[in-house]
Short mmCIF file of C-alpha atoms and ligand atoms in Angstrom, two decimals:
data_model
loop_
_atom_site.label_atom_id
_atom_site.label_comp_id
_atom_site.label_asym_id
_atom_site.label_seq_id
_atom_site.Cartn_x
_atom_site.Cartn_y
_atom_site.Cartn_z
CA VAL B 1 110.50 -12.18 -32.29
CA PRO B 2 110.51 -15.32 -30.17
CA GLU B 3 108.74 -18.27 -31.80
CA LEU B 4 108.26 -21.86 -30.63
CA PRO B 5 111.97 -22.83 -30.38
CA GLU B 6 112.92 -19.70 -28.42
CA VAL B 7 109.97 -19.96 -26.03
CA GLU B 8 110.65 -23.68 -25.58
CA THR B 9 114.25 -22.86 -24.62
CA VAL B 10 113.00 -20.43 -21.98
CA ARG B 11 110.53 -23.08 -20.77
CA ARG B 12 113.34 -25.58 -20.30
CA GLY B 13 115.27 -23.01 -18.30
CA LEU B 14 112.25 -22.45 -16.06
CA GLN B 15 111.81 -26.21 -15.68
CA ASP B 16 115.44 -26.67 -14.62
CA HIS B 17 115.94 -23.62 -12.40
CA VAL B 18 112.67 -22.10 -11.26
CA VAL B 19 110.09 -24.88 -10.85
CA GLY B 20 109.78 -25.77 -7.17
CA ARG B 21 110.61 -22.26 -5.97
CA ARG B 22 108.14 -20.14 -4.02
CA VAL B 23 107.39 -16.51 -4.86
CA ASP B 24 108.18 -14.38 -1.81
CA HIS B 25 107.64 -10.91 -3.22
CA VAL B 26 106.43 -9.34 -6.45
CA VAL B 27 107.34 -5.88 -7.74
CA VAL B 28 105.59 -4.41 -10.79
CA THR B 29 107.08 -1.24 -12.26
CA GLY B 30 105.66 -1.48 -15.78
CA GLN B 31 101.88 -1.41 -15.84
CA ARG B 32 101.67 -2.23 -19.55
CA SER B 33 103.19 -5.66 -18.89
CA VAL B 34 100.24 -6.55 -16.63
CA ARG B 35 97.58 -4.70 -18.64
CA ARG B 36 95.22 -7.67 -18.74
CA HIS B 37 94.31 -7.40 -15.05
CA GLY B 38 96.60 -4.83 -13.42
CA SER B 39 99.42 -5.15 -10.93
CA ASP B 40 97.32 -5.86 -7.81
CA ALA B 41 95.89 -9.03 -9.37
CA LEU B 42 99.35 -10.22 -10.42
CA ILE B 43 100.80 -9.62 -6.97
CA ALA B 44 97.84 -11.27 -5.22
CA GLY B 45 97.96 -14.19 -7.65
CA LEU B 46 101.66 -14.89 -7.19
CA ASN B 47 102.59 -13.93 -3.65
CA GLY B 48 103.39 -17.00 -1.57
CA ARG B 49 102.63 -19.39 -4.44
CA ARG B 50 104.83 -22.28 -5.46
CA LEU B 51 105.92 -22.33 -9.12
CA ALA B 52 104.83 -25.92 -9.69
CA SER B 53 105.34 -26.60 -13.40
CA ALA B 54 106.50 -25.00 -16.64
CA SER B 55 104.71 -25.82 -19.86
CA ARG B 56 104.18 -24.08 -23.17
CA ARG B 57 101.47 -23.72 -25.74
CA GLY B 58 102.69 -22.13 -28.96
CA LYS B 59 104.42 -18.90 -28.02
CA TYR B 60 102.80 -18.81 -24.55
CA LEU B 61 104.62 -19.92 -21.40
CA LEU B 62 102.41 -21.45 -18.71
CA VAL B 63 103.72 -21.67 -15.16
CA GLY B 64 101.43 -23.81 -12.99
CA LEU B 65 100.91 -22.30 -9.54
CA GLY B 66 100.88 -24.53 -6.49
CA GLY B 67 99.49 -23.73 -3.08
CA SER B 68 100.95 -21.38 -0.53
CA SER B 69 103.41 -22.85 1.89
CA PRO B 70 103.00 -23.37 4.76
CA GLN B 71 99.31 -24.10 4.35
CA CYS B 72 97.06 -21.55 5.97
CA ARG B 73 93.93 -23.07 7.53
CA TRP B 74 92.02 -19.81 7.23
CA HIS B 75 92.56 -19.45 3.52
CA PRO B 76 91.54 -22.54 1.55
CA GLU B 77 93.64 -23.65 -1.39
CA PRO B 78 92.74 -21.68 -4.50
CA GLY B 79 91.75 -23.78 -7.51
CA PRO B 80 94.33 -24.53 -10.19
CA GLN B 81 95.87 -21.36 -11.56
CA ALA B 82 98.64 -20.51 -13.98
CA LEU B 83 100.94 -17.62 -14.68
CA VAL B 84 100.84 -16.97 -18.42
CA VAL B 85 103.77 -15.17 -20.07
CA HIS B 86 103.83 -14.00 -23.68
CA LEU B 87 107.15 -12.48 -24.78
CA ARG B 88 105.76 -11.04 -28.04
CA MET B 89 108.29 -8.72 -29.82
CA SER B 90 111.05 -8.16 -27.31
CA GLY B 91 110.11 -9.69 -23.95
CA GLN B 92 112.74 -11.59 -21.98
CA LEU B 93 112.54 -13.66 -18.80
CA ARG B 94 115.87 -13.43 -17.00
CA LEU B 95 116.91 -15.42 -13.97
CA VAL B 96 119.21 -13.52 -11.63
CA ARG B 97 120.91 -15.96 -9.28
CA ALA B 98 121.19 -15.36 -5.58
CA PRO B 99 121.97 -12.95 -4.10
CA ALA B 100 119.90 -11.19 -6.72
CA GLY B 101 119.40 -8.07 -4.63
CA SER B 102 122.95 -6.97 -5.41
CA VAL B 103 122.57 -7.35 -9.18
CA ALA B 104 121.73 -4.12 -11.03
CA VAL B 105 118.26 -4.01 -12.55
CA ALA B 106 118.48 -3.74 -16.35
CA ALA B 107 116.65 -1.00 -18.22
CA HIS B 108 113.11 -1.96 -19.27
CA THR B 109 112.64 -4.37 -16.34
CA HIS B 110 108.90 -4.27 -15.66
CA VAL B 111 108.19 -7.15 -13.28
CA ARG B 112 110.40 -8.80 -10.63
CA LEU B 113 109.56 -12.04 -8.83
CA TRP B 114 111.70 -12.56 -5.72
CA LEU B 115 112.05 -16.30 -5.12
CA ASP B 116 112.60 -18.16 -1.84
CA ASP B 117 116.20 -19.17 -2.67
CA GLY B 118 117.31 -15.55 -3.04
CA SER B 119 117.18 -15.60 -6.82
CA GLU B 120 114.95 -13.36 -8.89
CA LEU B 121 112.97 -13.82 -12.08
CA ARG B 122 112.81 -10.56 -14.02
CA PHE B 123 110.63 -9.66 -16.98
CA VAL B 124 112.46 -7.28 -19.30
CA ASP B 125 110.70 -5.84 -22.35
CA PRO B 126 111.94 -2.74 -24.22
CA ARG B 127 108.99 -2.55 -26.62
CA THR B 128 106.37 -3.49 -23.96
CA PHE B 129 104.21 -5.66 -26.22
CA GLY B 130 104.80 -8.67 -23.96
CA GLU B 131 102.61 -9.47 -20.99
CA LEU B 132 102.13 -11.55 -17.85
CA PHE B 133 98.85 -12.53 -16.26
CA VAL B 134 97.46 -15.01 -13.76
CA THR B 135 94.35 -16.97 -14.68
CA GLY B 136 92.28 -19.64 -12.98
CA GLU B 137 90.22 -20.47 -16.05
CA LEU B 138 91.98 -23.63 -17.17
CA ASP B 139 90.75 -26.60 -19.16
CA GLY B 140 91.36 -30.25 -18.20
CA ARG B 141 94.93 -30.09 -19.53
CA GLY B 142 95.74 -26.94 -17.57
CA VAL B 143 95.54 -24.75 -20.69
CA PRO B 144 94.01 -21.31 -20.05
CA ALA B 145 90.64 -20.68 -21.66
CA VAL B 146 92.01 -17.57 -23.37
CA LEU B 147 94.30 -19.85 -25.42
CA ALA B 148 91.49 -22.12 -26.61
CA GLY B 149 91.75 -20.72 -30.15
CA LEU B 150 95.30 -21.98 -30.63
CA GLY B 151 95.88 -24.91 -32.94
CA PRO B 152 97.97 -27.94 -31.93
CA ASP B 153 101.48 -27.27 -30.70
CA PRO B 154 103.99 -28.99 -33.03
CA LEU B 155 106.15 -30.14 -30.12
CA VAL B 156 103.47 -30.98 -27.56
CA GLU B 157 100.95 -32.63 -29.87
CA GLY B 158 103.04 -33.17 -32.99
CA ILE B 159 102.09 -32.23 -36.54
CA ASP B 160 99.32 -34.26 -38.17
CA PRO B 161 99.97 -33.94 -41.93
CA GLU B 162 96.49 -35.21 -42.79
CA ARG B 163 94.87 -32.45 -40.70
CA LEU B 164 97.19 -29.87 -42.27
CA TRP B 165 96.16 -31.10 -45.73
CA GLN B 166 92.45 -30.92 -44.83
CA LEU B 167 92.87 -27.33 -43.58
CA ALA B 168 94.99 -26.31 -46.57
CA THR B 169 92.61 -27.48 -49.27
CA ARG B 170 89.83 -25.16 -48.09
CA ARG B 171 91.90 -21.98 -48.05
CA ARG B 172 92.68 -19.22 -50.50
CA ALA B 173 95.46 -17.77 -48.34
CA SER B 174 99.15 -17.84 -49.18
CA LEU B 175 101.24 -20.64 -47.76
CA LYS B 176 102.99 -18.05 -45.59
CA ALA B 177 99.74 -16.72 -44.09
CA PHE B 178 98.59 -20.30 -43.48
CA LEU B 179 101.76 -21.28 -41.61
CA ILE B 180 101.82 -18.27 -39.29
CA ASP B 181 98.10 -18.60 -38.47
CA GLN B 182 98.20 -19.67 -34.79
CA ALA B 183 94.91 -21.55 -35.22
CA VAL B 184 96.60 -23.82 -37.78
CA LEU B 185 99.71 -24.55 -35.70
CA ALA B 186 100.62 -22.79 -32.46
CA GLY B 187 104.10 -21.33 -32.28
CA VAL B 188 105.19 -20.98 -35.94
CA GLY B 189 106.07 -17.41 -36.93
CA ASN B 190 107.75 -15.61 -39.81
CA LEU B 191 111.23 -17.05 -39.36
CA TYR B 192 110.44 -20.76 -39.04
CA ALA B 193 107.73 -20.54 -41.72
CA ASP B 194 110.38 -19.30 -44.20
CA GLU B 195 112.88 -21.96 -43.16
CA ALA B 196 110.29 -24.75 -43.41
CA CYS B 197 109.16 -23.53 -46.86
CA PHE B 198 112.76 -23.64 -48.08
CA ARG B 199 113.24 -27.15 -46.76
CA ALA B 200 109.97 -28.27 -48.34
CA ARG B 201 111.02 -26.55 -51.64
CA LEU B 202 107.79 -24.52 -51.69
CA ARG B 203 107.46 -20.77 -52.26
CA PRO B 204 105.86 -18.91 -49.36
CA GLY B 205 103.72 -16.97 -51.84
CA ARG B 206 102.02 -20.10 -53.24
CA SER B 207 98.27 -20.41 -52.70
CA VAL B 208 97.96 -22.99 -49.95
CA GLY B 209 94.75 -24.34 -51.46
CA GLY B 210 96.65 -25.18 -54.63
CA LEU B 211 99.23 -27.41 -52.93
CA ARG B 212 99.18 -31.11 -53.70
CA ARG B 213 98.79 -33.63 -50.88
CA ALA B 214 102.40 -34.78 -51.22
CA GLU B 215 103.58 -31.17 -50.94
CA VAL B 216 101.64 -30.60 -47.72
CA PHE B 217 103.08 -33.83 -46.28
CA ARG B 218 106.56 -32.64 -47.29
CA LEU B 219 105.85 -29.35 -45.56
CA ALA B 220 104.75 -31.10 -42.34
CA ARG B 221 108.00 -33.07 -42.25
CA ALA B 222 110.05 -29.92 -42.99
CA LEU B 223 108.35 -28.07 -40.11
CA GLU B 224 109.08 -30.93 -37.74
CA GLU B 225 112.73 -31.02 -38.75
CA VAL B 226 113.30 -27.27 -38.65
CA LEU B 227 111.58 -26.78 -35.29
CA GLY B 228 113.37 -29.79 -33.78
CA GLU B 229 116.77 -28.59 -34.92
CA ALA B 230 116.07 -25.05 -33.75
CA VAL B 231 115.05 -26.24 -30.28
CA ALA B 232 118.24 -28.31 -30.10
CA ALA B 233 120.23 -25.16 -30.99
CA GLY B 234 118.52 -23.07 -28.30
CA GLY B 235 116.56 -21.00 -30.85
CA SER B 236 117.67 -18.12 -33.07
CA THR B 237 119.13 -14.83 -31.87
CA LEU B 238 119.11 -12.23 -34.63
CA ARG B 239 121.22 -9.10 -34.87
CA ASP B 240 118.88 -7.16 -32.59
CA ALA B 241 119.87 -9.75 -29.90
CA ARG B 242 116.49 -9.35 -28.22
CA TYR B 243 116.03 -13.06 -27.72
CA VAL B 244 118.19 -14.67 -25.04
CA ASP B 245 117.54 -17.57 -22.70
CA LEU B 246 116.94 -17.38 -18.94
CA ASP B 247 120.67 -16.90 -18.33
CA GLY B 248 121.08 -14.24 -21.03
CA HIS B 249 122.71 -16.59 -23.55
CA PRO B 250 121.82 -16.30 -27.26
CA GLY B 251 120.67 -19.26 -29.35
CA SER B 252 122.74 -20.56 -32.27
CA PHE B 253 120.21 -21.63 -34.90
CA GLN B 254 120.74 -18.32 -36.76
CA ASP B 255 124.03 -19.85 -37.99
CA HIS B 256 121.98 -22.54 -39.74
CA HIS B 257 119.35 -20.39 -41.43
CA ALA B 258 119.01 -21.30 -45.08
CA VAL B 259 116.98 -18.26 -46.13
CA TYR B 260 115.79 -16.09 -43.24
CA GLY B 261 117.85 -12.88 -42.98
CA ARG B 262 119.98 -13.98 -45.98
CA GLU B 263 118.60 -11.71 -48.71
CA GLY B 264 121.14 -11.42 -51.56
CA GLU B 265 123.37 -14.13 -50.12
CA PRO B 266 123.89 -17.33 -52.13
CA CYS B 267 121.43 -20.18 -51.64
CA LEU B 268 123.06 -23.05 -49.75
CA GLY B 269 121.55 -25.45 -52.29
CA CYS B 270 122.19 -23.80 -55.68
CA GLY B 271 124.10 -20.54 -55.14
CA HIS B 272 121.37 -18.32 -56.55
CA PRO B 273 120.87 -15.15 -54.44
CA ILE B 274 118.13 -15.47 -51.81
CA ARG B 275 115.21 -13.14 -52.49
CA ARG B 276 113.03 -11.26 -50.05
CA ILE B 277 109.49 -10.26 -50.95
CA ARG B 278 106.35 -9.36 -49.04
CA VAL B 279 103.76 -12.11 -48.81
CA SER B 280 100.50 -11.38 -46.98
CA GLY B 281 102.16 -8.30 -45.50
CA ARG B 282 105.08 -10.28 -44.10
CA SER B 283 108.70 -10.20 -45.21
CA SER B 284 109.46 -13.58 -46.80
CA HIS B 285 112.77 -15.08 -47.84
CA PHE B 286 113.15 -17.80 -50.47
CA CYS B 287 115.32 -19.23 -53.23
CA PRO B 288 113.67 -18.64 -56.62
CA THR B 289 115.25 -21.74 -58.16
CA CYS B 290 115.02 -24.30 -55.33
CA GLN B 291 111.48 -23.37 -54.30
CA ARG B 292 108.48 -23.76 -56.60
ZN1 ZN G 1 118.53 -22.49 -54.28
#
């Protein structure tokens, strides 16, 4: 499941290869991918628009839409709008370089954006939980109103350990549930929560309200480190290989996981076998001797 580092890697690909291009034609073959407003609204929202920027908020990709080109005097510029993409379980954005028309369309391709340089941006999603939608309801920072409930993004806004501590002290939830709550921090999911807990030497099953201030500060630093290293490695691609970047390349941070997906394997710190338990309904990996 793509989390912040994977989505950030896709964002960087969009920034480098897609921003500046104009959408010439949109084909929707999977209605579930555009369930928020239907295919007509997506096509109308994207046709002729310039892909002006690529940003991210948590696990959401935001592509700013510029005006049509050439300007049409009969149709005034629409207000600021954005294409929002959420990959969820298995969604992929794939860039097919020109001439894209000759490149076979992969199974589970639900949306195709034909760009003005002959390349194509394709949305592929076997499990169909992902979605794309166009919205004009943006706040002053260009963030869609529907994402207003998200907490700060660790990369965009940074992690404020004092705020984390204030939030933690009032909760009864497990540390794991706290970390994957998108209102606490946007973009952290199961994998990076486990890795950050290991690095902070805290068990994911601990009650977050029972953590000491120094432990929460340690956790904030661990999150920063883990997310930063994972972004630098292009994210994690697990055995299901669902996550790949815009060019179809896997990430490499899975080679540096300390606990996630390593049940029964020796802890990198002490050699004790890594354990996997369920915490707040989520599979959680930890070392029973290094983490307290
Ligand atoms: Zn250990």
